[in-house]
PDB file of C-alpha atoms in Angstrom:
ATOM      1  CA  GLU D   1      12.913  -6.234 -41.119  1.00  0.00           C
ATOM      2  CA  ALA D   2      14.182  -9.261 -39.190  1.00  0.00           C
ATOM      3  CA  GLN D   3      14.117 -12.214 -41.517  1.00  0.00           C
ATOM      4  CA  VAL D   4      15.634 -15.372 -42.936  1.00  0.00           C
ATOM      5  CA  THR D   5      16.063 -15.336 -46.686  1.00  0.00           C
ATOM      6  CA  GLN D   6      16.683 -18.213 -49.055  1.00  0.00           C
ATOM      7  CA  ASN D   7      17.692 -18.271 -52.702  1.00  0.00           C
ATOM      8  CA  PRO D   8      16.582 -19.498 -55.058  1.00  0.00           C
ATOM      9  CA  ARG D   9      12.964 -20.007 -54.111  1.00  0.00           C
ATOM     10  CA  TYR D  10      12.378 -22.459 -56.934  1.00  0.00           C
ATOM     11  CA  LEU D  11      14.905 -24.584 -58.773  1.00  0.00           C
ATOM     12  CA  ILE D  12      14.688 -27.279 -61.428  1.00  0.00           C
ATOM     13  CA  THR D  13      17.919 -29.090 -62.151  1.00  0.00           C
ATOM     14  CA  VAL D  14      19.236 -32.353 -63.514  1.00  0.00           C
ATOM     15  CA  THR D  15      20.870 -35.270 -61.757  1.00  0.00           C
ATOM     16  CA  GLY D  16      24.511 -34.682 -60.936  1.00  0.00           C
ATOM     17  CA  LYS D  17      24.650 -30.928 -61.482  1.00  0.00           C
ATOM     18  CA  LYS D  18      26.054 -29.303 -58.363  1.00  0.00           C
ATOM     19  CA  LEU D  19      23.899 -26.644 -56.780  1.00  0.00           C
ATOM     20  CA  THR D  20      23.927 -24.355 -53.777  1.00  0.00           C
ATOM     21  CA  VAL D  21      20.943 -22.974 -51.902  1.00  0.00           C
ATOM     22  CA  THR D  22      21.845 -19.879 -49.940  1.00  0.00           C
ATOM     23  CA  CYS D  23      20.449 -18.924 -46.560  1.00  0.00           C
ATOM     24  CA  SER D  24      20.996 -15.652 -44.790  1.00  0.00           C
ATOM     25  CA  GLN D  25      19.646 -14.150 -41.577  1.00  0.00           C
ATOM     26  CA  ASN D  26      19.914 -10.583 -40.332  1.00  0.00           C
ATOM     27  CA  MET D  27      19.090 -11.219 -36.680  1.00  0.00           C
ATOM     28  CA  ASN D  28      22.650 -11.969 -35.502  1.00  0.00           C
ATOM     29  CA  HIS D  29      21.548 -15.485 -34.599  1.00  0.00           C
ATOM     30  CA  GLU D  30      24.183 -18.005 -33.653  1.00  0.00           C
ATOM     31  CA  TYR D  31      22.145 -21.106 -34.525  1.00  0.00           C
ATOM     32  CA  MET D  32      21.136 -22.039 -38.046  1.00  0.00           C
ATOM     33  CA  SER D  33      19.653 -25.192 -39.458  1.00  0.00           C
ATOM     34  CA  TRP D  34      18.460 -26.822 -42.677  1.00  0.00           C
ATOM     35  CA  TYR D  35      15.375 -29.002 -43.022  1.00  0.00           C
ATOM     36  CA  ARG D  36      13.661 -30.806 -45.814  1.00  0.00           C
ATOM     37  CA  GLN D  37       9.928 -31.388 -45.895  1.00  0.00           C
ATOM     38  CA  ASP D  38       8.343 -34.214 -47.804  1.00  0.00           C
ATOM     39  CA  PRO D  39       4.701 -35.349 -47.962  1.00  0.00           C
ATOM     40  CA  GLY D  40       3.963 -37.919 -45.296  1.00  0.00           C
ATOM     41  CA  LEU D  41       7.357 -37.475 -43.668  1.00  0.00           C
ATOM     42  CA  GLY D  42       7.181 -34.038 -42.156  1.00  0.00           C
ATOM     43  CA  LEU D  43      10.175 -31.813 -41.486  1.00  0.00           C
ATOM     44  CA  ARG D  44      13.513 -33.561 -41.105  1.00  0.00           C
ATOM     45  CA  GLN D  45      16.722 -31.895 -40.082  1.00  0.00           C
ATOM     46  CA  ILE D  46      19.643 -32.124 -42.508  1.00  0.00           C
ATOM     47  CA  TYR D  47      22.415 -30.165 -40.800  1.00  0.00           C
ATOM     48  CA  TYR D  48      22.660 -27.572 -38.101  1.00  0.00           C
ATOM     49  CA  SER D  49      25.240 -25.101 -36.878  1.00  0.00           C
ATOM     50  CA  MET D  50      25.585 -23.798 -33.353  1.00  0.00           C
ATOM     51  CA  ASN D  51      27.990 -21.045 -34.446  1.00  0.00           C
ATOM     52  CA  VAL D  52      30.580 -20.028 -37.014  1.00  0.00           C
ATOM     53  CA  GLU D  53      32.733 -22.969 -38.124  1.00  0.00           C
ATOM     54  CA  VAL D  54      30.633 -25.410 -36.067  1.00  0.00           C
ATOM     55  CA  THR D  55      28.340 -27.751 -37.984  1.00  0.00           C
ATOM     56  CA  ASP D  56      26.698 -31.063 -37.097  1.00  0.00           C
ATOM     57  CA  LYS D  57      24.677 -33.675 -38.896  1.00  0.00           C
ATOM     58  CA  GLY D  58      20.966 -33.902 -38.406  1.00  0.00           C
ATOM     59  CA  ASP D  59      18.773 -36.861 -39.220  1.00  0.00           C
ATOM     60  CA  VAL D  60      19.231 -36.939 -43.005  1.00  0.00           C
ATOM     61  CA  PRO D  61      22.669 -35.515 -43.932  1.00  0.00           C
ATOM     62  CA  GLU D  62      23.525 -37.918 -46.755  1.00  0.00           C
ATOM     63  CA  GLY D  63      24.069 -36.154 -50.057  1.00  0.00           C
ATOM     64  CA  TYR D  64      24.347 -32.696 -48.524  1.00  0.00           C
ATOM     65  CA  LYS D  65      27.124 -30.410 -47.367  1.00  0.00           C
ATOM     66  CA  VAL D  66      27.042 -27.166 -45.447  1.00  0.00           C
ATOM     67  CA  SER D  67      29.462 -24.497 -44.360  1.00  0.00           C
ATOM     68  CA  ARG D  68      29.326 -21.704 -41.817  1.00  0.00           C
ATOM     69  CA  LYS D  69      32.076 -19.222 -42.544  1.00  0.00           C
ATOM     70  CA  GLU D  70      30.082 -16.219 -41.430  1.00  0.00           C
ATOM     71  CA  LYS D  71      27.439 -15.910 -38.762  1.00  0.00           C
ATOM     72  CA  ARG D  72      24.734 -14.686 -41.112  1.00  0.00           C
ATOM     73  CA  ASN D  73      25.112 -17.269 -43.907  1.00  0.00           C
ATOM     74  CA  PHE D  74      24.558 -21.000 -43.975  1.00  0.00           C
ATOM     75  CA  PRO D  75      24.546 -22.372 -47.537  1.00  0.00           C
ATOM     76  CA  LEU D  76      23.318 -25.865 -48.377  1.00  0.00           C
ATOM     77  CA  ILE D  77      25.326 -27.628 -51.057  1.00  0.00           C
ATOM     78  CA  LEU D  78      24.216 -30.584 -53.138  1.00  0.00           C
ATOM     79  CA  GLU D  79      27.387 -31.844 -54.835  1.00  0.00           C
ATOM     80  CA  SER D  80      25.613 -34.373 -57.043  1.00  0.00           C
ATOM     81  CA  PRO D  81      21.837 -34.020 -56.741  1.00  0.00           C
ATOM     82  CA  SER D  82      19.638 -37.030 -57.259  1.00  0.00           C
ATOM     83  CA  PRO D  83      15.861 -37.275 -57.812  1.00  0.00           C
ATOM     84  CA  ASN D  84      15.309 -38.396 -54.198  1.00  0.00           C
ATOM     85  CA  GLN D  85      16.501 -34.947 -53.143  1.00  0.00           C
ATOM     86  CA  THR D  86      13.472 -33.387 -54.769  1.00  0.00           C
ATOM     87  CA  SER D  87      11.861 -31.667 -51.823  1.00  0.00           C
ATOM     88  CA  LEU D  88      10.905 -28.437 -50.088  1.00  0.00           C
ATOM     89  CA  TYR D  89      13.871 -27.068 -48.145  1.00  0.00           C
ATOM     90  CA  PHE D  90      13.711 -24.686 -45.203  1.00  0.00           C
ATOM     91  CA  CYS D  91      16.481 -22.808 -43.517  1.00  0.00           C
ATOM     92  CA  ALA D  92      15.908 -21.710 -39.926  1.00  0.00           C
ATOM     93  CA  SER D  93      17.713 -19.756 -37.248  1.00  0.00           C
ATOM     94  CA  SER D  94      17.456 -19.007 -33.561  1.00  0.00           C
ATOM     95  CA  LEU D  95      19.341 -16.837 -31.133  1.00  0.00           C
ATOM     96  CA  GLN D  96      21.610 -19.442 -29.558  1.00  0.00           C
ATOM     97  CA  GLY D  97      20.023 -22.765 -30.430  1.00  0.00           C
ATOM     98  CA  ARG D  98      18.749 -23.406 -26.928  1.00  0.00           C
ATOM     99  CA  SER D  99      15.873 -25.829 -26.745  1.00  0.00           C
ATOM    100  CA  TRP D 100      13.298 -23.258 -25.584  1.00  0.00           C
ATOM    101  CA  GLU D 101      14.010 -20.628 -28.240  1.00  0.00           C
ATOM    102  CA  THR D 102      11.795 -19.808 -31.214  1.00  0.00           C
ATOM    103  CA  GLN D 103      13.050 -20.939 -34.577  1.00  0.00           C
ATOM    104  CA  TYR D 104      12.563 -18.521 -37.462  1.00  0.00           C
ATOM    105  CA  PHE D 105      12.168 -20.110 -40.848  1.00  0.00           C
ATOM    106  CA  GLY D 106      12.994 -18.866 -44.291  1.00  0.00           C
ATOM    107  CA  PRO D 107      10.318 -18.946 -47.003  1.00  0.00           C
ATOM    108  CA  GLY D 108      11.479 -22.267 -48.414  1.00  0.00           C
ATOM    109  CA  THR D 109      13.134 -23.493 -51.597  1.00  0.00           C
ATOM    110  CA  ARG D 110      11.306 -25.914 -53.857  1.00  0.00           C
ATOM    111  CA  LEU D 111      13.788 -28.174 -55.611  1.00  0.00           C
ATOM    112  CA  LEU D 112      13.034 -30.558 -58.440  1.00  0.00           C
ATOM    113  CA  VAL D 113      15.814 -32.876 -59.570  1.00  0.00           C
ATOM    114  CA  LEU D 114      15.150 -34.559 -62.910  1.00  0.00           C
TER     115      LEU D 114
ATOM    116  CA  ARG F   1      13.587 -44.385 -31.384  1.00  0.00           C
ATOM    117  CA  LYS F   2      12.869 -40.681 -31.701  1.00  0.00           C
ATOM    118  CA  GLU F   3       9.252 -40.115 -32.505  1.00  0.00           C
ATOM    119  CA  VAL F   4       6.552 -37.514 -32.333  1.00  0.00           C
ATOM    120  CA  GLU F   5       3.086 -38.649 -33.315  1.00  0.00           C
ATOM    121  CA  GLN F   6       0.167 -36.423 -34.111  1.00  0.00           C
ATOM    122  CA  ASP F   7      -3.526 -36.910 -34.758  1.00  0.00           C
ATOM    123  CA  PRO F   8      -4.037 -37.974 -38.323  1.00  0.00           C
ATOM    124  CA  GLY F   9      -5.866 -35.209 -40.164  1.00  0.00           C
ATOM    125  CA  PRO F  10      -7.567 -33.589 -41.766  1.00  0.00           C
ATOM    126  CA  PHE F  11      -9.943 -31.954 -39.329  1.00  0.00           C
ATOM    127  CA  ASN F  12     -12.840 -30.250 -41.086  1.00  0.00           C
ATOM    128  CA  VAL F  13     -14.815 -28.050 -38.727  1.00  0.00           C
ATOM    129  CA  PRO F  14     -17.369 -25.230 -39.027  1.00  0.00           C
ATOM    130  CA  GLU F  15     -16.579 -21.719 -37.963  1.00  0.00           C
ATOM    131  CA  GLY F  16     -17.038 -21.260 -34.253  1.00  0.00           C
ATOM    132  CA  ALA F  17     -16.256 -24.850 -33.385  1.00  0.00           C
ATOM    133  CA  THR F  18     -13.815 -25.965 -30.739  1.00  0.00           C
ATOM    134  CA  VAL F  19     -11.160 -28.342 -31.958  1.00  0.00           C
ATOM    135  CA  ALA F  20      -8.419 -30.206 -30.138  1.00  0.00           C
ATOM    136  CA  PHE F  21      -5.200 -31.723 -31.404  1.00  0.00           C
ATOM    137  CA  ASN F  22      -3.085 -34.216 -29.521  1.00  0.00           C
ATOM    138  CA  CYS F  23       0.545 -35.137 -29.910  1.00  0.00           C
ATOM    139  CA  THR F  24       2.514 -37.898 -28.207  1.00  0.00           C
ATOM    140  CA  TYR F  25       6.263 -38.140 -27.868  1.00  0.00           C
ATOM    141  CA  SER F  26       8.373 -41.178 -27.131  1.00  0.00           C
ATOM    142  CA  ASN F  27      11.423 -39.711 -25.398  1.00  0.00           C
ATOM    143  CA  SER F  28      10.686 -39.133 -21.729  1.00  0.00           C
ATOM    144  CA  ALA F  29      13.772 -36.906 -21.481  1.00  0.00           C
ATOM    145  CA  SER F  30      12.195 -34.340 -23.804  1.00  0.00           C
ATOM    146  CA  GLN F  31      12.730 -30.832 -22.567  1.00  0.00           C
ATOM    147  CA  SER F  32      10.831 -28.284 -24.634  1.00  0.00           C
ATOM    148  CA  PHE F  33       7.568 -28.409 -26.513  1.00  0.00           C
ATOM    149  CA  PHE F  34       5.987 -26.200 -29.117  1.00  0.00           C
ATOM    150  CA  TRP F  35       3.142 -25.848 -31.540  1.00  0.00           C
ATOM    151  CA  TYR F  36       4.046 -24.356 -34.911  1.00  0.00           C
ATOM    152  CA  ARG F  37       1.573 -23.344 -37.573  1.00  0.00           C
ATOM    153  CA  GLN F  38       2.245 -23.843 -41.260  1.00  0.00           C
ATOM    154  CA  ASP F  39       0.058 -22.330 -43.951  1.00  0.00           C
ATOM    155  CA  CYS F  40      -0.108 -24.029 -47.315  1.00  0.00           C
ATOM    156  CA  ARG F  41       3.213 -23.719 -49.160  1.00  0.00           C
ATOM    157  CA  LYS F  42       4.612 -21.398 -46.502  1.00  0.00           C
ATOM    158  CA  GLU F  43       7.198 -21.676 -43.767  1.00  0.00           C
ATOM    159  CA  PRO F  44       6.345 -22.879 -40.246  1.00  0.00           C
ATOM    160  CA  LYS F  45       5.851 -20.171 -37.658  1.00  0.00           C
ATOM    161  CA  LEU F  46       5.746 -20.500 -33.905  1.00  0.00           C
ATOM    162  CA  LEU F  47       2.210 -20.531 -32.579  1.00  0.00           C
ATOM    163  CA  MET F  48       3.045 -21.099 -28.945  1.00  0.00           C
ATOM    164  CA  SER F  49       5.434 -22.793 -26.585  1.00  0.00           C
ATOM    165  CA  VAL F  50       3.957 -25.352 -24.203  1.00  0.00           C
ATOM    166  CA  TYR F  51       4.725 -24.993 -20.523  1.00  0.00           C
ATOM    167  CA  SER F  52       4.391 -27.577 -17.795  1.00  0.00           C
ATOM    168  CA  SER F  53       1.557 -25.697 -16.129  1.00  0.00           C
ATOM    169  CA  GLY F  54      -0.322 -25.235 -19.384  1.00  0.00           C
ATOM    170  CA  ASN F  55      -0.705 -21.893 -21.091  1.00  0.00           C
ATOM    171  CA  GLU F  56      -3.263 -19.894 -22.961  1.00  0.00           C
ATOM    172  CA  ASP F  57      -3.014 -17.288 -25.688  1.00  0.00           C
ATOM    173  CA  GLY F  58      -6.383 -15.891 -26.643  1.00  0.00           C
ATOM    174  CA  ARG F  59      -8.409 -18.682 -28.221  1.00  0.00           C
ATOM    175  CA  PHE F  60      -5.519 -21.138 -28.035  1.00  0.00           C
ATOM    176  CA  THR F  61      -4.702 -23.325 -25.052  1.00  0.00           C
ATOM    177  CA  ALA F  62      -1.757 -25.669 -24.846  1.00  0.00           C
ATOM    178  CA  GLN F  63      -1.274 -28.374 -22.254  1.00  0.00           C
ATOM    179  CA  LEU F  64       1.543 -30.747 -21.380  1.00  0.00           C
ATOM    180  CA  ASN F  65       1.187 -34.082 -19.638  1.00  0.00           C
ATOM    181  CA  ARG F  66       4.676 -35.393 -18.884  1.00  0.00           C
ATOM    182  CA  ALA F  67       3.455 -38.559 -17.185  1.00  0.00           C
ATOM    183  CA  SER F  68       1.559 -39.641 -20.294  1.00  0.00           C
ATOM    184  CA  GLN F  69       4.004 -37.967 -22.677  1.00  0.00           C
ATOM    185  CA  TYR F  70       1.553 -35.956 -24.681  1.00  0.00           C
ATOM    186  CA  ILE F  71       0.797 -32.361 -25.450  1.00  0.00           C
ATOM    187  CA  SER F  72      -2.424 -30.878 -26.702  1.00  0.00           C
ATOM    188  CA  LEU F  73      -3.660 -27.785 -28.474  1.00  0.00           C
ATOM    189  CA  LEU F  74      -7.201 -26.529 -28.068  1.00  0.00           C
ATOM    190  CA  ILE F  75      -8.622 -23.921 -30.411  1.00  0.00           C
ATOM    191  CA  ARG F  76     -11.870 -22.299 -29.341  1.00  0.00           C
ATOM    192  CA  ASP F  77     -14.246 -20.357 -31.583  1.00  0.00           C
ATOM    193  CA  SER F  78     -12.467 -21.426 -34.775  1.00  0.00           C
ATOM    194  CA  LYS F  79     -11.976 -18.812 -37.484  1.00  0.00           C
ATOM    195  CA  LEU F  80     -11.554 -19.332 -41.211  1.00  0.00           C
ATOM    196  CA  SER F  81      -8.036 -17.946 -40.774  1.00  0.00           C
ATOM    197  CA  ASP F  82      -7.162 -20.831 -38.443  1.00  0.00           C
ATOM    198  CA  SER F  83      -7.088 -23.153 -41.449  1.00  0.00           C
ATOM    199  CA  ALA F  84      -3.523 -24.440 -41.586  1.00  0.00           C
ATOM    200  CA  THR F  85      -1.371 -27.401 -40.635  1.00  0.00           C
ATOM    201  CA  TYR F  86      -0.357 -27.547 -36.982  1.00  0.00           C
ATOM    202  CA  LEU F  87       3.010 -29.051 -36.171  1.00  0.00           C
ATOM    203  CA  CYS F  88       3.908 -30.500 -32.807  1.00  0.00           C
ATOM    204  CA  VAL F  89       7.613 -29.965 -32.063  1.00  0.00           C
ATOM    205  CA  VAL F  90       9.678 -31.566 -29.316  1.00  0.00           C
ATOM    206  CA  SER F  91      13.225 -30.930 -28.212  1.00  0.00           C
ATOM    207  CA  PRO F  92      14.609 -34.148 -26.762  1.00  0.00           C
ATOM    208  CA  LEU F  93      17.999 -32.998 -25.567  1.00  0.00           C
ATOM    209  CA  GLY F  94      18.508 -30.579 -22.729  1.00  0.00           C
ATOM    210  CA  GLY F  95      19.734 -27.204 -23.819  1.00  0.00           C
ATOM    211  CA  SER F  96      20.010 -27.644 -27.589  1.00  0.00           C
ATOM    212  CA  GLN F  97      17.845 -27.404 -30.660  1.00  0.00           C
ATOM    213  CA  GLY F  98      20.234 -29.675 -32.488  1.00  0.00           C
ATOM    214  CA  ASN F  99      17.754 -32.513 -32.440  1.00  0.00           C
ATOM    215  CA  LEU F 100      14.379 -30.878 -32.703  1.00  0.00           C
ATOM    216  CA  ILE F 101      11.759 -33.362 -33.795  1.00  0.00           C
ATOM    217  CA  PHE F 102       8.764 -32.258 -35.804  1.00  0.00           C
ATOM    218  CA  GLY F 103       5.536 -34.165 -35.998  1.00  0.00           C
ATOM    219  CA  LYS F 104       4.067 -34.700 -39.446  1.00  0.00           C
ATOM    220  CA  GLY F 105       1.369 -32.172 -38.743  1.00  0.00           C
ATOM    221  CA  THR F 106      -2.393 -32.117 -38.506  1.00  0.00           C
ATOM    222  CA  LYS F 107      -4.308 -30.248 -41.144  1.00  0.00           C
ATOM    223  CA  LEU F 108      -7.202 -28.101 -40.004  1.00  0.00           C
ATOM    224  CA  SER F 109      -9.804 -26.762 -42.387  1.00  0.00           C
ATOM    225  CA  VAL F 110     -12.370 -24.342 -40.981  1.00  0.00           C
ATOM    226  CA  LYS F 111     -15.438 -23.948 -43.169  1.00  0.00           C
ATOM    227  CA  PRO F 112     -18.010 -21.124 -43.216  1.00  0.00           C
TER     228      PRO F 112
END
């Protein structure tokens, strides 16, 4: 089944404890992206990647890192999480990242930083 | 300033009603337009792309007005299963999804 998977789905952590949220897609998509969704603010892009070893900042990259060593994986790294990073995170992918393509989203990761 | 504005929700309608959502965008250079649907606590999924000539998919009709910089979504004969949040999505840069902008969404609740 073609899909985007994220792990973990739910995570409670404490301020300053490094964490990684994994994202993987099995559709051979070149483009991958991370978003966060907060009440009243909608979806905001954190980072995106047009292909392996190519990453760019989105609208809210502060406090996050990403890497794209393989086409299928695009992990999101929070080196020192803070409570304002408590949010619902979505990973997404599309074939080549062209503006008219459909984005396929993962199921989301709910993060609570205490 | 990048911005996509949607109707403030929620819309509470009875089954069978026709409901319309509007969305305005500020960047006149915007290239691609979409409506995504998001069920409660789930991921967004593409409902339909919006083409310049307008397009229809069953009970759903999407329209684009470039001169006024808005897009619309019309749902006819609403079903209970249409209850969801509808996200207006705009791609401002030619050729890339690198700067997709999502509206905050409009919540629709269809009642029996």
